[in-house]
PDB file of C-alpha atoms in Angstrom:
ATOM      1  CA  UNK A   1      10.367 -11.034  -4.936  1.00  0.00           C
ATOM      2  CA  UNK A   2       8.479  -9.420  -2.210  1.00  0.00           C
ATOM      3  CA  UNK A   3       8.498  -5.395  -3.305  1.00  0.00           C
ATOM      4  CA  UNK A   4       7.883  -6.480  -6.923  1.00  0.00           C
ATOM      5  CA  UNK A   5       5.396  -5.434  -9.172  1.00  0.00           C
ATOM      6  CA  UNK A   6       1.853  -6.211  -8.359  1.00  0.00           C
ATOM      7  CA  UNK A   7      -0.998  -7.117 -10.834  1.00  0.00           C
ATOM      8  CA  UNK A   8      -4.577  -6.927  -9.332  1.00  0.00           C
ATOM      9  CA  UNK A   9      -7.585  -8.932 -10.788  1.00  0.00           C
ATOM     10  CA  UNK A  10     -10.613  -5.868 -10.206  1.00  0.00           C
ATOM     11  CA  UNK A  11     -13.827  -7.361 -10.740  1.00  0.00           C
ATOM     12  CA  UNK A  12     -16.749  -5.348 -11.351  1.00  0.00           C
ATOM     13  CA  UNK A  13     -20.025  -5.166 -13.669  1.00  0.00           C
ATOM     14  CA  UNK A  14     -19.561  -1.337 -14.121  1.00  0.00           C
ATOM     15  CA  UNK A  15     -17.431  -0.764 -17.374  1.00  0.00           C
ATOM     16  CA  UNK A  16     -16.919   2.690 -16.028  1.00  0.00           C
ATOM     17  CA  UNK A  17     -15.885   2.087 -12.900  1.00  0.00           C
ATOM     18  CA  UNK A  18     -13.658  -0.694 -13.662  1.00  0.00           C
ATOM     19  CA  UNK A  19     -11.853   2.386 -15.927  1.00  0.00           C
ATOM     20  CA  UNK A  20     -11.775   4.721 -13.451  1.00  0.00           C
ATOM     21  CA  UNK A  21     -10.545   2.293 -10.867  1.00  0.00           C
ATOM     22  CA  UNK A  22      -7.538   0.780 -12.874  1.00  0.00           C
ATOM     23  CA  UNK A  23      -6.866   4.905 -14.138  1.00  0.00           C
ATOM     24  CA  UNK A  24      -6.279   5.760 -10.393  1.00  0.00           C
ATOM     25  CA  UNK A  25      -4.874   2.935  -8.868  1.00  0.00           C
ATOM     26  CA  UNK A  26      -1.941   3.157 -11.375  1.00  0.00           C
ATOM     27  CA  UNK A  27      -1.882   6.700 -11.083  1.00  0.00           C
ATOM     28  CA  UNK A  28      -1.352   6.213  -7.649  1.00  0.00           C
ATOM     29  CA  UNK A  29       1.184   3.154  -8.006  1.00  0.00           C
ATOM     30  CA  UNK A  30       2.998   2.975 -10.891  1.00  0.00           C
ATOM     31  CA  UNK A  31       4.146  -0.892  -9.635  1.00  0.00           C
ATOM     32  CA  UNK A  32       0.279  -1.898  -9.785  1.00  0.00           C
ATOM     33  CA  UNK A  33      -0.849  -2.944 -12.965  1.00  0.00           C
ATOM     34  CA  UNK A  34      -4.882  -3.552 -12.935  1.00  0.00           C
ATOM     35  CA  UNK A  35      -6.377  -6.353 -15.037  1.00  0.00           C
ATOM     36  CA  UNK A  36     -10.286  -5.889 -14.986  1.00  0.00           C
ATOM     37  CA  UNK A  37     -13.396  -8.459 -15.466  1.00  0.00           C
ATOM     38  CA  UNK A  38     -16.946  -7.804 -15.416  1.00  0.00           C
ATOM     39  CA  UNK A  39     -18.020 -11.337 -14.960  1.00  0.00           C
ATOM     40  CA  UNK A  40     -17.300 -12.875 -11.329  1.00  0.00           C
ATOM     41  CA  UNK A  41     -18.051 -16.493 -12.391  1.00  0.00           C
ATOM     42  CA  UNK A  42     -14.816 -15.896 -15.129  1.00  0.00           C
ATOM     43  CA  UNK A  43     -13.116 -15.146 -11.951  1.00  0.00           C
ATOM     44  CA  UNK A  44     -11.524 -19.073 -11.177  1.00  0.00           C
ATOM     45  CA  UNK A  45     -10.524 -19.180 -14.994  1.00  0.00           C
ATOM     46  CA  UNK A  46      -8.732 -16.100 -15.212  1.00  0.00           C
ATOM     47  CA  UNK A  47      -7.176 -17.232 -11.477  1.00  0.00           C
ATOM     48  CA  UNK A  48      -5.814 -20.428 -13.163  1.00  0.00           C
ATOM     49  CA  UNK A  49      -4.159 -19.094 -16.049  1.00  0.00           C
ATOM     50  CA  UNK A  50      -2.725 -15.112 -14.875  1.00  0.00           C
ATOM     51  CA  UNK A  51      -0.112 -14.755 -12.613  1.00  0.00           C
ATOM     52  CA  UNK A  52      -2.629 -12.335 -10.842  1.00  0.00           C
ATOM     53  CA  UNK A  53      -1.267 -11.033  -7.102  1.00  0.00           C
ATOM     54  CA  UNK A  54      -4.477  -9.269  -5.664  1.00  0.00           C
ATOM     55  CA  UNK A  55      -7.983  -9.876  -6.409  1.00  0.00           C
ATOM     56  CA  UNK A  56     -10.355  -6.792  -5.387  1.00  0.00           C
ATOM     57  CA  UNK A  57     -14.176  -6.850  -6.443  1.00  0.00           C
ATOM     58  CA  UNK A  58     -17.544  -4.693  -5.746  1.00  0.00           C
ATOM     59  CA  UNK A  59     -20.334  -6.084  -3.732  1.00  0.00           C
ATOM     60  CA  UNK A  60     -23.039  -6.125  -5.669  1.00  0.00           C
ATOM     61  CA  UNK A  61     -22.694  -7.784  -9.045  1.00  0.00           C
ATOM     62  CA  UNK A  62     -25.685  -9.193 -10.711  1.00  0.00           C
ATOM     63  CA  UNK A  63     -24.161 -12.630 -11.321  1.00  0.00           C
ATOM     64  CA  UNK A  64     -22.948 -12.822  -7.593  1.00  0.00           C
ATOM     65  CA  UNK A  65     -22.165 -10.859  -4.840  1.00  0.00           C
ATOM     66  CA  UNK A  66     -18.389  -9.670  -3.545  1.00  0.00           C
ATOM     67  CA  UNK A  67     -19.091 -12.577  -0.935  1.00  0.00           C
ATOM     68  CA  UNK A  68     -19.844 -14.898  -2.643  1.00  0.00           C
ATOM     69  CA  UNK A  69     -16.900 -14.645  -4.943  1.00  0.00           C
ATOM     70  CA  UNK A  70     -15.053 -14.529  -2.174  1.00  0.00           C
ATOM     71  CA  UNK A  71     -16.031 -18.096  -1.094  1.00  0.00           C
ATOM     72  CA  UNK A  72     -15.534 -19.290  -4.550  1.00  0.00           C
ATOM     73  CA  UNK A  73     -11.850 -18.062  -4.870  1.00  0.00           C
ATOM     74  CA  UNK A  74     -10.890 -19.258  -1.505  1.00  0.00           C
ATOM     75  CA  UNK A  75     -11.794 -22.631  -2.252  1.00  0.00           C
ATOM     76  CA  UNK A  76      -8.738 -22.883  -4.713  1.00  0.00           C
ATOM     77  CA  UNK A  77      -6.585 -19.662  -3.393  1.00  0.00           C
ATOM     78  CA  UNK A  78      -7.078 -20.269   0.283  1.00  0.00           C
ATOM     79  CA  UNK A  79      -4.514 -17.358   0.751  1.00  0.00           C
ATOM     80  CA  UNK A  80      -4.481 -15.228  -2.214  1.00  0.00           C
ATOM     81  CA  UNK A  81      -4.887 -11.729  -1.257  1.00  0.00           C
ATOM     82  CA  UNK A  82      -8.719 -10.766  -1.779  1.00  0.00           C
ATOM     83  CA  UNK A  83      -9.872  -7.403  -0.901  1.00  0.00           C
ATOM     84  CA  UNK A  84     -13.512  -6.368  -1.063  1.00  0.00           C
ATOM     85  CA  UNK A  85     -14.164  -2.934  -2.289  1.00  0.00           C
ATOM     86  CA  UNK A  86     -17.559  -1.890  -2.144  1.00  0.00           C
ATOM     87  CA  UNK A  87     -19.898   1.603  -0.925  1.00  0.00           C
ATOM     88  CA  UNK A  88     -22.104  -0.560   0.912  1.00  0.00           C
ATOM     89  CA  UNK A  89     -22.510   0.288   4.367  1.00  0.00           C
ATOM     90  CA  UNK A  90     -22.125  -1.262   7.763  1.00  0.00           C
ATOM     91  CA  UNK A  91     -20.483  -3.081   9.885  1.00  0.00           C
ATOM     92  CA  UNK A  92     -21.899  -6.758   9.713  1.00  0.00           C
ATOM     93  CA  UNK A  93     -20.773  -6.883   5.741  1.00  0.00           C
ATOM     94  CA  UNK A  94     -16.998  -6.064   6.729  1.00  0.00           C
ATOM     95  CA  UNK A  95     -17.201  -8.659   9.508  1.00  0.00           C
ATOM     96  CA  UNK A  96     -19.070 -11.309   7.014  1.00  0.00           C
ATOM     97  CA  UNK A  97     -16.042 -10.544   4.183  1.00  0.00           C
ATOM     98  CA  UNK A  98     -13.723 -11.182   6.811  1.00  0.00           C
ATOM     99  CA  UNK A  99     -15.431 -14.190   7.949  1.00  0.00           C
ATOM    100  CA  UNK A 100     -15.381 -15.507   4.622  1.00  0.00           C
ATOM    101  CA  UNK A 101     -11.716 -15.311   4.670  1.00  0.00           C
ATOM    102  CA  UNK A 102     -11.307 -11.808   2.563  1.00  0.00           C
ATOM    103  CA  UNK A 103      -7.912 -10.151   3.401  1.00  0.00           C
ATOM    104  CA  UNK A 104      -9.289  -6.251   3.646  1.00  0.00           C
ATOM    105  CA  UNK A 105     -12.368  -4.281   3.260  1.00  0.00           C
ATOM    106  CA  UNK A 106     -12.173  -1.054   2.083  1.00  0.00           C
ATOM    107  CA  UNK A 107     -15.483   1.431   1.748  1.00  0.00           C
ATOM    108  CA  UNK A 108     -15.825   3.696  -1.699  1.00  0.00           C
ATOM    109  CA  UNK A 109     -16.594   7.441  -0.322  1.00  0.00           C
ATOM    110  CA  UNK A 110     -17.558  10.701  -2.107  1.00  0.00           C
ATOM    111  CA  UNK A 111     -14.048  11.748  -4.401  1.00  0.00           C
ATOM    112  CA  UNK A 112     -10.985   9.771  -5.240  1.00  0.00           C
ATOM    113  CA  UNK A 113      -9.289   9.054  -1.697  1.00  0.00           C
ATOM    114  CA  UNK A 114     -10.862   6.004  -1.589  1.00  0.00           C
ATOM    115  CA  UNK A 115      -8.483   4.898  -4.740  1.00  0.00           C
ATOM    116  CA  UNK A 116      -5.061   5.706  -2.493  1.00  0.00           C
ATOM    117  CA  UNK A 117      -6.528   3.633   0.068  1.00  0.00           C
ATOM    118  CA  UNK A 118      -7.166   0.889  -1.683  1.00  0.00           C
ATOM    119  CA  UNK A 119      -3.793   0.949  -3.550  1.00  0.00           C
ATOM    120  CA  UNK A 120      -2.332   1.207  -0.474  1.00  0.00           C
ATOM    121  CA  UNK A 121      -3.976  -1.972   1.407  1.00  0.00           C
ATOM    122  CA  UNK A 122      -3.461  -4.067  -2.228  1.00  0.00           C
ATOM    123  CA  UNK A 123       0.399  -3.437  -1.535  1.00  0.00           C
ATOM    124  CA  UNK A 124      -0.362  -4.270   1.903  1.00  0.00           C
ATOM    125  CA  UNK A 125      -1.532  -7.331   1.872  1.00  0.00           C
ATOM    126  CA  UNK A 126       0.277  -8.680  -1.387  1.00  0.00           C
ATOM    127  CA  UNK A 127       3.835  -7.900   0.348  1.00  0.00           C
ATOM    128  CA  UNK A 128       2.043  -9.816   3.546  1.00  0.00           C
ATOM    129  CA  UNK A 129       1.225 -12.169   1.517  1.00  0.00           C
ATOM    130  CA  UNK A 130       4.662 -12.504  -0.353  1.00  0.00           C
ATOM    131  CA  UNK A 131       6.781 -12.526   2.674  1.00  0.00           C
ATOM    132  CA  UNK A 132       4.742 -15.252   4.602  1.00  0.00           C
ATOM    133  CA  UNK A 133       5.027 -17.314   1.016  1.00  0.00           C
ATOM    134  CA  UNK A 134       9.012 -16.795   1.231  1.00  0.00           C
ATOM    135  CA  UNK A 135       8.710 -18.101   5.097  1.00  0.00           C
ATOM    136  CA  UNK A 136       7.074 -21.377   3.273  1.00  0.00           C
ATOM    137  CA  UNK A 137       9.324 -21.818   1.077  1.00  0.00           C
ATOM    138  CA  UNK A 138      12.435 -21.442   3.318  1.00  0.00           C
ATOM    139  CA  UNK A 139      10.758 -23.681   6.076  1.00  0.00           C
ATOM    140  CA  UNK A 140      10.580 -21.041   8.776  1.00  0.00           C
ATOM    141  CA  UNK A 141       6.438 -21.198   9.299  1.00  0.00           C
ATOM    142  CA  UNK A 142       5.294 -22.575  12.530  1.00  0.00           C
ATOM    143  CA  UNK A 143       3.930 -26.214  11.594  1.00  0.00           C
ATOM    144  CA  UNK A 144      -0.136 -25.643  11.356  1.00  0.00           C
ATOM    145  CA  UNK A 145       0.293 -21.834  10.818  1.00  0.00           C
ATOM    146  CA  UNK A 146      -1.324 -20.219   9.016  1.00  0.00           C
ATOM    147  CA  UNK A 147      -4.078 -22.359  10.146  1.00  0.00           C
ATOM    148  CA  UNK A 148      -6.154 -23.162   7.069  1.00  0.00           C
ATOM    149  CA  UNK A 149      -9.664 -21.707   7.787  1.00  0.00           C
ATOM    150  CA  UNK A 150      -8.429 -18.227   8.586  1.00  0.00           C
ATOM    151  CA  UNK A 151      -6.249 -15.586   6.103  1.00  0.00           C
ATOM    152  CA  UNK A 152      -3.029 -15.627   6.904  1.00  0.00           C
ATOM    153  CA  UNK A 153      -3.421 -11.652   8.699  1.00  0.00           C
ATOM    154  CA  UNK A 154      -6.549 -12.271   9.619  1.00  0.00           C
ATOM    155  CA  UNK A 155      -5.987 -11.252  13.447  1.00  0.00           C
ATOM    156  CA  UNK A 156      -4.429  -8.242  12.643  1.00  0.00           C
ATOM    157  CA  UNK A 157      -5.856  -6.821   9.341  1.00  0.00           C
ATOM    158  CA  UNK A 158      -7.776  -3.685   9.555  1.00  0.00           C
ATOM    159  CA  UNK A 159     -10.943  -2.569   8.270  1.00  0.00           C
ATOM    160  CA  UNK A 160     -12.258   0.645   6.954  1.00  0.00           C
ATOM    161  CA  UNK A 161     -14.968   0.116   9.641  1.00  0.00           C
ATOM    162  CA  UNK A 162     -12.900   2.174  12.387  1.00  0.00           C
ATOM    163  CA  UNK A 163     -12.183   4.804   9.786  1.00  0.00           C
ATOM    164  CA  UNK A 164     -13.217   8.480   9.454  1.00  0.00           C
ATOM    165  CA  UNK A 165     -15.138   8.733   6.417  1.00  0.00           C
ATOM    166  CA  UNK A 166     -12.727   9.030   3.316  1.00  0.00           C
ATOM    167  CA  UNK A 167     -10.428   6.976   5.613  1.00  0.00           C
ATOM    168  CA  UNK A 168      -7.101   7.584   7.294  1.00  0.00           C
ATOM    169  CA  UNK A 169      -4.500  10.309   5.637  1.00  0.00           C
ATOM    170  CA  UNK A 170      -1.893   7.329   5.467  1.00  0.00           C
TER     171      UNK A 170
ATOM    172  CA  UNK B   1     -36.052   5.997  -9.857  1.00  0.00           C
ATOM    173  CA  UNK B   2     -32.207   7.659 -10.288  1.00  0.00           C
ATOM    174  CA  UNK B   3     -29.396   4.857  -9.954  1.00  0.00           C
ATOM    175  CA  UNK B   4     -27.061   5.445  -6.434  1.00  0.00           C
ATOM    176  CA  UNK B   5     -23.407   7.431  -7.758  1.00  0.00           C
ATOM    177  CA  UNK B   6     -21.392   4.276  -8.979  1.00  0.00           C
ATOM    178  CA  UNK B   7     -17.962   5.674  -7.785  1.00  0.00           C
ATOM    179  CA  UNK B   8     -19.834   6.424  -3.696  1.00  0.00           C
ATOM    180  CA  UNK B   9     -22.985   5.198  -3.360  1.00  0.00           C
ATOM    181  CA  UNK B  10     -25.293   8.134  -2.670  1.00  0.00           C
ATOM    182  CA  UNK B  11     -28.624   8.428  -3.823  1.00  0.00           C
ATOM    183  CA  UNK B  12     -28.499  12.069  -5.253  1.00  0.00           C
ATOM    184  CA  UNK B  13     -26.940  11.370  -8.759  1.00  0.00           C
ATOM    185  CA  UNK B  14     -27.293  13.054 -12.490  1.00  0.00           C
ATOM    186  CA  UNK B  15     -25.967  11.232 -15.338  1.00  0.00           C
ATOM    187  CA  UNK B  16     -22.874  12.075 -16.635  1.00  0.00           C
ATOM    188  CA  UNK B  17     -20.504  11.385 -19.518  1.00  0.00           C
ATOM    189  CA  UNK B  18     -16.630  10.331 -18.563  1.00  0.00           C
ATOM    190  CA  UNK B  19     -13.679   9.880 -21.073  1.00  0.00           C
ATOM    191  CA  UNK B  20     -11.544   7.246 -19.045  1.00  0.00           C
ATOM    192  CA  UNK B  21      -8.625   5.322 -20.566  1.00  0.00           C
ATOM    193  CA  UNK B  22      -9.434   6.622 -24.436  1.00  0.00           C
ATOM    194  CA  UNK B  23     -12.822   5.183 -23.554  1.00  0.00           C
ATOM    195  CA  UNK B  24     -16.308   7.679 -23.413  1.00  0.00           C
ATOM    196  CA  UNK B  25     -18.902   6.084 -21.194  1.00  0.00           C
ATOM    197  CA  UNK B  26     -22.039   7.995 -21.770  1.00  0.00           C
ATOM    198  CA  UNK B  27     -24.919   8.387 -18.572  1.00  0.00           C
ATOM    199  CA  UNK B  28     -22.387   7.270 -15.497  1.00  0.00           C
ATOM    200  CA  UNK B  29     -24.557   8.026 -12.458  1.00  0.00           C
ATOM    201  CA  UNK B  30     -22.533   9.893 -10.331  1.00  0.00           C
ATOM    202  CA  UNK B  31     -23.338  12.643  -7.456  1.00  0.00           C
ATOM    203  CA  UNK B  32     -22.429  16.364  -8.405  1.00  0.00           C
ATOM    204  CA  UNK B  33     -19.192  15.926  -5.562  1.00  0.00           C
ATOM    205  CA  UNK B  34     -17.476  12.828  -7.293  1.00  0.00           C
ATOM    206  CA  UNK B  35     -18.142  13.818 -10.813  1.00  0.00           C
ATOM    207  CA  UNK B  36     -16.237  16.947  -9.649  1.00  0.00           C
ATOM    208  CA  UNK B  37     -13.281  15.281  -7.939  1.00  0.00           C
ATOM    209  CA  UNK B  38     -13.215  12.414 -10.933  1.00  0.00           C
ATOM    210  CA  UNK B  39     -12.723  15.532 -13.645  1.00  0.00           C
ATOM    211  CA  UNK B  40     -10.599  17.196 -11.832  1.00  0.00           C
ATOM    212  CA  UNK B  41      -8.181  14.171 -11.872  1.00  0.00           C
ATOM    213  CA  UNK B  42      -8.576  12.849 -14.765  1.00  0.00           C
ATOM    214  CA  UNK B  43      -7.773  16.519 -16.322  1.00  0.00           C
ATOM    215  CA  UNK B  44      -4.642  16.251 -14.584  1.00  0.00           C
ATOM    216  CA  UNK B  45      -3.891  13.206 -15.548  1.00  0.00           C
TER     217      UNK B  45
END
């Protein structure tokens, strides 16, 4: 089912913001249901035995960082949706998440918008995600595509990067 | 030194106690503008 329901995997060491996150994401979506984890090295485990759709984590964790996470689940889940969500700023750490295959990068900013964003690029990139899955399954991908060091959207996924801060009114 | 605001990242923060999901999480660092906008939501909610 590609418009199902979608259950994200938010990893963070922040018990509050791991609340606050999975409060307003639902609030915004009432199709995402948020499963949170404080530990990133649990991350694989969890991967292995939930029927998880999304993962998004924070950068700085004292265990690991976003990044490094992301490397870890793509060596299993080369094309599971991964979405870094972090406050850190600049430009090189969206185009190093990218380049270590994670599907978004959206930037935390003073209020709540930033939650509607992110909702919005989980459902994004999980209904990407879904539909090129479906292609698979049906036979209808290009042999060698998606080729398998790169994200399946990688050439046309978006980053908060070119945003106005608080980020588009989409 | 102050932790950054844990829901932004700016450096101005007080510490501030948030009821979220039937759970109170005492001393959240958070700048005056998101503690604002997070109570304001989570009263509506």
């Amino acid at each position: 089912m590609i418009f199902g329901d979608i259950t994200v995997l938010h990893v963070d060491d922040d018990a509050a913001i791991r609340d606050l996150t999975a409060e307003f994401l639902e609030a915004v979506d009432d199709t995402i249901d948020v499963r949170s984890e404080p530990d990133p090295n649990a991350v694989p485990a969890r991967l292995d035995a939930e029927p998880l759709d999304c993962v998004v984590s924070d950068f700085h964790m004292p265990e690991c960082t976003g990044l490094e996470l992301c490397s870890a689940v793509r060596n299993e889940h080369p094309w599971l949706p991964f979405i870094l969500f972090t406050s850190e700023r600049g430009e090189e750490l969206a185009e190093d998440a990218l380049s270590r295959g994670a599907t978004d990068f959206v930037r935390k900013a003073t209020g709540t918008h930033h939650y509607t964003i992110l909702a919005n690029r989980i459902t994004i990139a999980v209904t990407r995600h879904r539909a090129i899955q479906r292609l698979r399954e049906v036979d209808a991908l290009p042999n060698g595509w998606p080729p398998a060091a790169a994200t399946p959207d990688r050439e046309t996924s978006r980053t908060s990067e070119s945003e106005p801060e608080g980020g588009f009114d989409s | 030194m102050d932790p950054d605001c844990v829901n932004c990242g700016a450096p101005d923060t007080a510490r501030y106690e948030l009821m979220v999901r039937n759970t109170t999480h005492e001393g959240v660092p958070l700048c005056e503008e998101c503690y604002e906008a997070i109570s304001d939501e989570l009263d509506e909610a």
